[in-house]
Amino acid sequence: MKRILFIMMMAVACVSMSAQETLFEKFEDAKNVESVYISKAMFDLIGSGLGSKLVGVKSMEDFLIRDKLSKIDHLHILSSKDAKMANILAEVFTDYYKEGKFEELMRMKDNGQKTTIYMQQMKNKMSEFGLFSTGDGETRIISIVGTLTINDIKDVVGKDAKGRAGGK
């Protein structure tokens, strides 16, 4: 019985991950859509000794950021400046984030740009953070999937350019 329950839980986790991937994959080759995908292997390379030489790890703060990078499974970015495609992306991803089990973490409106950050905690200790931005005929969606926590995000975002906490 435990075995069947485990198999069912894994199937549900795979379906939820593949639904998100399918949605991004649906648009990555679409006309007038820019797409970037960065895999775990690339993040591991950046976190490795070779990667640190490439990106210039020089301080403890850089090391801590490298540690956070190792928790990312993949990152996917979709963007379109074409008004028609931007509207399609906005509609599809608004539904995706509202119908999914995403928690809205932040919402901001500035000079016609609307930005919302969402988070979904998955059952396999993975999380998806989604940054959804629209305005001026452009739509941008950034999805980060990994074992990152809100505290990991705070650790990276809460530092200024000199690595000081709180941007002071």
XYZ file of N, CA and C in Angstrom:
504
model
N 0.815 -1.196 0.000
C 0.000 0.000 0.000
C 0.864 1.267 0.000
N 1.920 1.255 0.833
C 2.818 2.409 0.889
C 3.475 2.639 -0.465
N 3.801 1.548 -1.122
C 4.456 1.631 -2.425
C 3.537 2.300 -3.448
N 2.261 1.921 -3.457
C 1.290 2.498 -4.389
C 1.088 3.981 -4.085
N 0.999 4.329 -2.799
C 0.849 5.718 -2.399
C 2.065 6.545 -2.835
N 3.257 5.988 -2.662
C 4.481 6.675 -3.077
C 4.498 6.907 -4.588
N 4.116 5.896 -5.354
C 4.086 6.004 -6.812
C 3.079 7.070 -7.243
N 1.925 7.111 -6.581
C 0.918 8.118 -6.922
C 1.423 9.526 -6.603
N 2.107 9.684 -5.468
C 2.643 11.000 -5.103
C 3.696 11.449 -6.109
N 4.562 10.547 -6.531
C 5.589 10.894 -7.517
C 4.944 11.264 -8.857
N 3.897 10.569 -9.243
C 3.214 10.873 -10.500
C 2.610 12.273 -10.464
N 1.991 12.622 -9.332
C 1.414 13.966 -9.196
C 2.505 15.024 -9.274
N 3.647 14.795 -8.611
C 4.758 15.753 -8.651
C 5.280 15.908 -10.073
N 5.397 14.801 -10.790
C 5.891 14.861 -12.179
C 4.908 15.592 -13.081
N 3.619 15.360 -12.888
C 2.610 16.026 -13.713
C 2.656 17.526 -13.479
N 2.773 17.960 -12.212
C 2.801 19.398 -11.944
C 4.059 20.025 -12.534
N 5.201 19.347 -12.471
C 6.428 19.879 -13.071
C 6.309 19.897 -14.587
N 5.744 18.843 -15.193
C 5.677 18.795 -16.643
C 4.651 19.785 -17.183
N 3.614 20.096 -16.424
C 2.645 21.089 -16.877
C 3.317 22.439 -17.021
N 4.130 22.808 -16.055
C 4.846 24.076 -16.117
C 5.833 24.063 -17.280
N 6.578 23.000 -17.422
C 7.554 22.908 -18.506
C 6.855 22.971 -19.860
N 5.741 22.294 -20.003
C 5.026 22.278 -21.266
C 4.560 23.679 -21.634
N 4.101 24.446 -20.661
C 3.643 25.801 -20.921
C 4.789 26.674 -21.425
N 5.949 26.583 -20.783
C 7.108 27.349 -21.255
C 7.572 26.843 -22.615
N 7.622 25.526 -22.776
C 8.054 24.955 -24.049
C 7.112 25.342 -25.186
N 5.838 25.502 -24.867
C 4.843 25.886 -25.870
C 5.201 27.223 -26.511
N 5.767 28.130 -25.728
C 6.045 29.470 -26.220
C 7.506 29.713 -26.592
N 8.411 28.828 -26.217
C 9.825 29.146 -26.434
C 10.218 29.235 -27.904
N 9.496 28.560 -28.779
C 9.808 28.631 -30.205
C 8.815 29.505 -30.978
N 7.919 30.172 -30.252
C 6.904 30.998 -30.909
C 7.551 32.238 -31.533
N 6.955 32.688 -32.612
C 7.439 33.889 -33.294
C 7.279 35.093 -32.355
N 8.270 35.976 -32.347
C 8.277 37.201 -31.540
C 8.370 36.952 -30.034
N 8.886 35.791 -29.656
C 9.113 35.485 -28.236
C 10.589 35.175 -28.047
N 11.194 35.893 -27.118
C 12.577 35.599 -26.741
C 12.524 34.606 -25.592
N 13.403 33.609 -25.639
C 13.391 32.560 -24.634
C 14.819 32.260 -24.172
N 14.958 32.089 -22.865
C 16.237 31.685 -22.283
C 15.945 30.544 -21.320
N 16.728 29.486 -21.407
C 16.619 28.364 -20.471
C 18.018 28.079 -19.938
N 18.139 28.015 -18.623
C 19.418 27.679 -18.002
C 19.187 26.454 -17.126
N 19.946 25.403 -17.394
C 19.760 24.125 -16.701
C 20.570 24.052 -15.411
N 20.283 23.050 -14.618
C 21.015 22.799 -13.384
C 22.498 22.591 -13.673
N 22.805 21.928 -14.775
C 24.207 21.685 -15.125
C 24.971 22.996 -15.277
N 24.334 23.995 -15.873
C 24.988 25.291 -16.036
C 25.166 25.971 -14.672
N 24.147 25.889 -13.818
C 24.282 26.470 -12.479
C 25.367 25.751 -11.681
N 25.474 24.433 -11.871
C 26.540 23.679 -11.202
C 27.909 24.114 -11.711
N 28.014 24.387 -13.009
C 29.273 24.864 -13.580
C 29.659 26.208 -12.970
N 28.689 27.108 -12.851
C 28.960 28.411 -12.250
C 29.407 28.248 -10.804
N 28.816 27.287 -10.091
C 29.159 27.061 -8.693
C 30.462 26.311 -8.498
N 30.970 25.696 -9.548
C 32.207 24.928 -9.425
C 33.412 25.857 -9.421
N 34.569 25.319 -9.184
C 35.801 26.103 -9.206
C 36.013 26.777 -10.542
N 35.738 26.074 -11.645
C 35.896 26.652 -12.971
C 34.934 27.823 -13.144
N 33.695 27.609 -12.719
C 32.697 28.676 -12.827
C 33.076 29.882 -12.010
N 33.661 29.664 -10.819
C 34.037 30.814 -9.997
C 35.111 31.640 -10.666
N 36.001 30.996 -11.417
C 37.024 31.756 -12.140
C 36.375 32.540 -13.281
N 35.360 31.941 -13.909
C 34.684 32.615 -15.015
C 33.881 33.820 -14.542
N 33.200 33.693 -13.385
C 32.358 34.789 -12.915
C 33.024 35.614 -11.826
N 34.238 35.278 -11.430
C 35.011 36.118 -10.526
C 34.583 36.099 -9.076
N 34.514 34.927 -8.453
C 34.188 34.849 -7.030
C 35.384 35.348 -6.233
N 35.188 36.439 -5.497
C 36.291 37.052 -4.779
C 36.030 37.211 -3.295
N 34.807 37.037 -2.847
C 34.498 37.318 -1.447
C 33.555 36.270 -0.879
N 33.330 36.345 0.412
C 32.412 35.427 1.092
C 30.985 35.621 0.560
N 30.615 36.867 0.272
C 29.282 37.131 -0.256
C 29.093 36.434 -1.606
N 30.136 36.486 -2.441
C 30.067 35.789 -3.719
C 29.905 34.291 -3.507
N 30.601 33.766 -2.504
C 30.499 32.345 -2.189
C 29.074 31.993 -1.757
N 28.447 32.849 -0.939
C 27.084 32.590 -0.476
C 26.102 32.596 -1.646
N 26.311 33.504 -2.600
C 25.457 33.531 -3.781
C 25.657 32.263 -4.596
N 26.911 31.799 -4.717
C 27.195 30.539 -5.415
C 26.452 29.387 -4.754
N 26.399 29.420 -3.408
C 25.691 28.381 -2.661
C 24.206 28.375 -3.044
N 23.627 29.531 -3.206
C 22.212 29.625 -3.593
C 22.015 29.127 -5.021
N 22.978 29.413 -5.890
C 22.875 28.942 -7.272
C 22.818 27.422 -7.343
N 23.510 26.756 -6.425
C 23.520 25.291 -6.442
C 22.144 24.710 -6.106
N 21.255 25.525 -5.559
C 19.908 25.063 -5.211
C 18.912 25.229 -6.359
N 19.350 25.847 -7.450
C 18.445 26.074 -8.581
C 18.476 24.876 -9.522
N 17.302 24.366 -9.828
C 17.182 23.249 -10.769
C 17.188 23.767 -12.206
N 16.427 24.817 -12.453
C 16.456 25.457 -13.775
C 15.790 26.821 -13.701
N 16.105 27.632 -14.694
C 15.534 28.961 -14.826
C 15.048 29.100 -16.256
N 13.878 29.683 -16.407
C 13.305 29.850 -17.737
C 12.773 31.273 -17.852
N 13.102 31.947 -18.941
C 12.647 33.309 -19.174
C 11.958 33.368 -20.537
N 10.790 33.970 -20.556
C 10.086 34.253 -21.800
C 9.816 35.747 -21.833
N 9.972 36.351 -23.010
C 9.752 37.784 -23.138
C 9.285 38.094 -24.547
N 8.373 39.066 -24.649
C 7.937 39.508 -25.974
C 7.617 40.991 -25.939
N 8.113 41.698 -26.959
C 7.809 43.114 -27.142
C 6.737 43.306 -28.208
N 6.369 42.227 -28.879
C 5.301 42.262 -29.862
C 3.971 42.346 -29.105
N 3.195 43.401 -29.333
C 1.989 43.660 -28.547
C 1.019 42.472 -28.541
N 0.793 41.872 -29.702
C -0.148 40.747 -29.772
C 0.363 39.557 -28.959
N 1.633 39.197 -29.152
C 2.194 38.058 -28.428
C 2.316 38.371 -26.933
N 2.657 39.610 -26.602
C 2.757 40.001 -25.191
C 1.408 39.830 -24.500
N 0.323 40.183 -25.188
C -1.019 40.004 -24.615
C -1.360 38.536 -24.438
N -0.967 37.702 -25.410
C -1.218 36.256 -25.299
C -0.456 35.689 -24.106
N 0.834 36.023 -24.004
C 1.628 35.547 -22.862
C 1.019 36.007 -21.542
N 0.621 37.280 -21.481
C 0.045 37.820 -20.246
C -1.220 37.061 -19.861
N -2.065 36.785 -20.823
C -3.316 36.081 -20.541
C -3.055 34.649 -20.069
N -2.211 33.942 -20.787
C -1.936 32.540 -20.460
C -1.262 32.419 -19.090
N -0.261 33.266 -18.833
C 0.462 33.135 -17.578
C -0.305 33.707 -16.386
N -1.196 34.668 -16.622
C -2.073 35.125 -15.540
C -2.933 33.955 -15.083
N -3.506 33.243 -16.037
C -4.311 32.062 -15.700
C -3.460 31.004 -15.000
N -2.262 30.768 -15.504
C -1.369 29.758 -14.934
C -1.086 30.049 -13.458
N -0.741 31.288 -13.149
C -0.405 31.624 -11.769
C -1.638 31.684 -10.873
N -2.773 32.128 -11.423
C -3.982 32.219 -10.593
C -4.636 30.869 -10.362
N -4.593 29.987 -11.365
C -5.225 28.680 -11.233
C -4.349 27.685 -10.491
N -3.031 27.886 -10.523
C -2.116 27.011 -9.803
C -2.160 27.323 -8.323
N -1.378 26.622 -7.589
C -1.348 26.845 -6.141
C -0.218 27.807 -5.796
N -0.226 28.951 -6.456
C 0.805 29.952 -6.234
C 0.336 30.959 -5.198
N 1.264 31.360 -4.369
C 1.012 32.405 -3.391
C 1.624 33.690 -3.955
N 0.859 34.757 -3.896
C 1.388 36.033 -4.361
C 2.273 36.602 -3.259
N 3.545 36.828 -3.570
C 4.484 37.357 -2.579
C 4.570 38.872 -2.634
N 4.478 39.438 -3.832
C 4.641 40.869 -3.978
C 3.965 41.340 -5.257
N 3.429 42.557 -5.203
C 2.838 43.172 -6.393
C 3.291 44.625 -6.418
N 3.719 45.087 -7.592
C 4.228 46.453 -7.712
C 3.772 47.049 -9.045
N 3.439 48.346 -9.002
C 3.089 49.072 -10.228
C 3.925 50.337 -10.242
N 4.667 50.548 -11.343
C 5.549 51.706 -11.453
C 5.637 52.134 -12.908
N 5.238 53.357 -13.197
C 5.319 53.915 -14.548
C 4.724 52.997 -15.612
N 3.554 52.448 -15.348
C 2.891 51.601 -16.323
C 3.334 50.149 -16.322
N 4.390 49.821 -15.602
C 4.857 48.431 -15.488
C 4.195 47.793 -14.265
N 3.624 46.632 -14.443
C 3.067 45.863 -13.336
C 3.926 44.621 -13.162
N 4.388 44.390 -11.939
C 5.228 43.233 -11.645
C 4.651 42.500 -10.449
N 4.543 41.192 -10.574
C 4.062 40.355 -9.487
C 5.027 39.196 -9.327
N 5.320 38.849 -8.072
C 6.167 37.694 -7.780
C 5.306 36.653 -7.084
N 5.363 35.448 -7.614
C 4.594 34.325 -7.093
C 5.530 33.242 -6.588
N 4.998 32.402 -5.706
C 5.760 31.246 -5.223
C 4.809 30.063 -5.071
N 5.298 28.914 -5.454
C 4.549 27.676 -5.262
C 5.477 26.679 -4.597
N 5.043 26.150 -3.462
C 5.799 25.111 -2.776
C 5.310 23.768 -3.303
N 6.216 22.966 -3.827
C 5.845 21.657 -4.370
C 6.089 20.592 -3.311
N 5.526 19.440 -3.505
C 5.615 18.376 -2.512
C 7.015 17.761 -2.402
N 7.827 17.887 -3.423
C 9.147 17.255 -3.421
C 10.246 18.213 -2.952
N 9.892 19.152 -2.066
C 10.805 20.159 -1.502
C 11.287 21.167 -2.535
N 10.745 21.085 -3.720
C 11.080 22.055 -4.754
C 10.087 23.216 -4.641
N 10.531 24.375 -5.074
C 9.677 25.557 -5.134
C 9.815 26.164 -6.513
N 8.765 26.843 -6.930
C 8.853 27.628 -8.155
C 8.574 29.070 -7.778
N 9.480 29.953 -8.169
C 9.285 31.384 -8.015
C 9.027 31.928 -9.408
N 7.955 32.668 -9.553
C 7.622 33.256 -10.840
C 7.568 34.764 -10.754
N 8.298 35.428 -11.625
C 8.234 36.879 -11.729
C 7.500 37.173 -13.023
N 6.394 37.892 -12.908
C 5.510 38.155 -14.030
C 5.407 39.666 -14.185
N 5.841 40.196 -15.329
C 5.896 41.642 -15.522
C 5.264 42.016 -16.857
N 4.370 43.013 -16.826
C 3.730 43.494 -18.043
C 3.729 45.016 -18.058
N 3.681 45.574 -19.249
C 3.562 47.016 -19.402
C 4.217 47.482 -20.676
N 3.716 48.587 -21.203
C 4.263 49.186 -22.426
C 4.338 48.191 -23.577
N 3.343 47.311 -23.689
C 3.310 46.356 -24.795
C 4.299 45.220 -24.686
N 4.896 45.037 -23.508
C 5.886 43.976 -23.308
C 5.468 43.105 -22.124
N 5.744 41.824 -22.244
C 5.501 40.882 -21.146
C 6.765 40.077 -20.920
N 7.126 39.915 -19.646
C 8.278 39.106 -19.250
C 7.852 38.136 -18.158
N 8.254 36.877 -18.317
C 7.994 35.857 -17.310
C 9.320 35.189 -16.993
N 9.647 35.156 -15.708
C 10.862 34.479 -15.263
C 10.436 33.427 -14.251
N 10.823 32.205 -14.486
C 10.509 31.108 -13.576
C 11.807 30.495 -13.063
N 11.905 30.397 -11.740
C 13.063 29.752 -11.114
C 12.530 28.577 -10.318
N 13.004 27.376 -10.638
C 12.576 26.165 -9.942
C 13.788 25.567 -9.244
N 13.608 25.209 -7.995
C 14.695 24.598 -7.244
C 14.319 24.398 -5.792
N 15.309 24.108 -4.982
C 15.083 23.904 -3.552
C 15.313 25.201 -2.783
N 15.229 26.315 -3.487
C 15.364 27.621 -2.848
C 14.206 27.864 -1.883
N 14.489 28.625 -0.841
C 13.458 29.041 0.099
C 13.308 30.555 0.023
N 12.298 31.066 0.675
C 12.130 32.518 0.735
C 13.348 33.147 1.395
N 13.907 32.499 2.412
C 15.096 33.035 3.081
C 16.296 33.091 2.135
N 16.426 32.115 1.248
C 17.508 32.154 0.253
C 17.357 33.378 -0.648
N 16.136 33.644 -1.074
C 15.876 34.801 -1.921
C 16.199 36.085 -1.152
N 15.759 36.148 0.102
C 16.046 37.327 0.935
C 17.548 37.523 1.093
N 18.288 36.436 1.285
C 19.742 36.532 1.458
C 20.405 37.182 0.249
N 19.945 36.820 -0.943
C 20.558 37.356 -2.158
C 20.041 38.757 -2.453
N 18.722 38.945 -2.394
C 18.120 40.233 -2.736
C 18.396 41.278 -1.662
N 18.540 40.860 -0.412
C 18.711 41.788 0.696
C 20.108 42.342 0.833
N 20.958 42.153 -0.152
C 22.326 42.674 -0.105
C 22.494 43.741 -1.176
N 23.270 44.769 -0.852
C 23.529 45.791 -1.857
C 24.710 45.364 -2.725
N 25.154 46.216 -3.592
C 26.222 45.879 -4.543
C 27.523 45.534 -3.836
N 27.707 46.002 -2.600
C 28.932 45.698 -1.864
C 28.754 44.515 -0.924
N 27.598 43.823 -1.026
C 27.383 42.628 -0.238
C 26.911 42.887 1.172
N 26.500 44.118 1.473
C 26.036 44.431 2.823
C 24.559 44.149 2.938
N 24.154 43.604 4.082
C 22.754 43.279 4.313
C 21.901 44.535 4.298
N 20.701 44.393 3.766
C 19.736 45.467 3.792
C 20.010 46.614 2.855
N 21.024 46.525 2.026
C 21.310 47.559 1.047
C 21.798 48.853 1.658
N 22.440 48.771 2.830
C 22.913 49.981 3.505
C 24.331 50.297 3.154
